């Protein structure tokens, strides 16, 4: 396990491998506060041909 208290913590996985990424929220204020790099937003569009490769 790794604790990342602040900043960026990207995850990369080679083609053909599975990745499991668990986020845990703690503390009195539980609020997801993330942003996507505009150059990589297309990766979140699961229906596009570009995202499928």
C-alpha atoms as a printed R data frame, in Angstrom:
   type eleno elety resid chain resno       x      y       z
1  ATOM     1    CA   UNK     A     1   0.000  0.000   0.000
2  ATOM     2    CA   UNK     A     2   1.094  3.546  -0.732
3  ATOM     3    CA   UNK     A     3  -0.196  6.741   0.854
4  ATOM     4    CA   UNK     A     4  -0.162  9.787  -1.422
5  ATOM     5    CA   UNK     A     5  -1.277 12.748   0.689
6  ATOM     6    CA   UNK     A     6  -1.325 15.279  -2.176
7  ATOM     7    CA   UNK     A     7  -0.314 15.905  -5.763
8  ATOM     8    CA   UNK     A     8  -0.505 13.744  -8.849
9  ATOM     9    CA   UNK     A     9  -0.289  9.967  -8.741
10 ATOM    10    CA   UNK     A    10  -0.920  8.533 -12.217
11 ATOM    11    CA   UNK     A    11  -1.137  4.810 -12.916
12 ATOM    12    CA   UNK     A    12   0.165  3.102 -16.049
13 ATOM    13    CA   UNK     A    13  -0.343 -0.505 -17.122
14 ATOM    14    CA   UNK     A    14   1.198 -2.235 -20.154
15 ATOM    15    CA   UNK     A    15  -1.155 -3.645 -22.782
16 ATOM    16    CA   UNK     A    16  -2.376 -7.123 -21.912
17 ATOM    17    CA   UNK     A    17  -2.162 -6.654 -18.132
18 ATOM    18    CA   UNK     A    18  -4.935 -5.961 -15.641
19 ATOM    19    CA   UNK     A    19  -4.845 -3.102 -13.165
20 ATOM    20    CA   UNK     A    20  -6.711 -2.739  -9.887
21 ATOM    21    CA   UNK     A    21  -6.694  0.736  -8.394
22 ATOM    22    CA   UNK     A    22  -8.375  1.329  -5.044
23 ATOM    23    CA   UNK     A    23  -9.103  4.823  -3.789
24 ATOM    24    CA   UNK     A    24 -10.052  5.290  -0.148
25 ATOM    25    CA   UNK     A    25 -11.473  8.512   1.189
26 ATOM    26    CA   UNK     A    26 -10.964  9.496   4.827
27 ATOM    27    CA   UNK     A    27 -11.420 12.535   6.994
28 ATOM    28    CA   UNK     A    28 -14.355 14.806   7.794
29 ATOM    29    CA   UNK     A    29 -14.812 16.091   4.209
30 ATOM    30    CA   UNK     A    30 -15.126 13.339   1.592
31 ATOM    31    CA   UNK     A    31 -15.159 14.993  -1.809
32 ATOM    32    CA   UNK     A    32 -13.615 13.753  -5.062
33 ATOM    33    CA   UNK     A    33 -11.597 16.660  -6.420
34 ATOM    34    CA   UNK     A    34  -9.835 15.576  -9.570
35 ATOM    35    CA   UNK     A    35  -9.278 16.976 -13.038
36 ATOM    36    CA   UNK     A    36  -8.385 15.335 -16.319
37 ATOM    37    CA   UNK     A    37  -5.570 16.488 -18.558
38 ATOM    38    CA   UNK     A    38  -7.317 17.861 -21.645
39 ATOM    39    CA   UNK     A    39  -4.880 15.963 -23.887
40 ATOM    40    CA   UNK     A    40  -6.130 12.687 -22.393
41 ATOM    41    CA   UNK     A    41  -9.861 13.299 -21.957
42 ATOM    42    CA   UNK     A    42 -10.583 11.095 -24.993
43 ATOM    43    CA   UNK     A    43  -9.567  8.078 -22.900
44 ATOM    44    CA   UNK     A    44 -12.709  8.517 -20.797
45 ATOM    45    CA   UNK     A    45 -14.991  8.223 -23.867
46 ATOM    46    CA   UNK     A    46 -15.473  4.438 -23.855
47 ATOM    47    CA   UNK     A    47 -17.657  4.549 -26.984
48 ATOM    48    CA   UNK     A    48 -15.120  6.246 -29.255
49 ATOM    49    CA   UNK     A    49 -12.963  4.296 -31.695
50 ATOM    50    CA   UNK     A    50  -9.846  6.061 -30.391
51 ATOM    51    CA   UNK     A    51 -10.426  4.759 -26.856
52 ATOM    52    CA   UNK     A    52 -10.765  1.178 -28.111
53 ATOM    53    CA   UNK     A    53  -7.489  1.385 -29.998
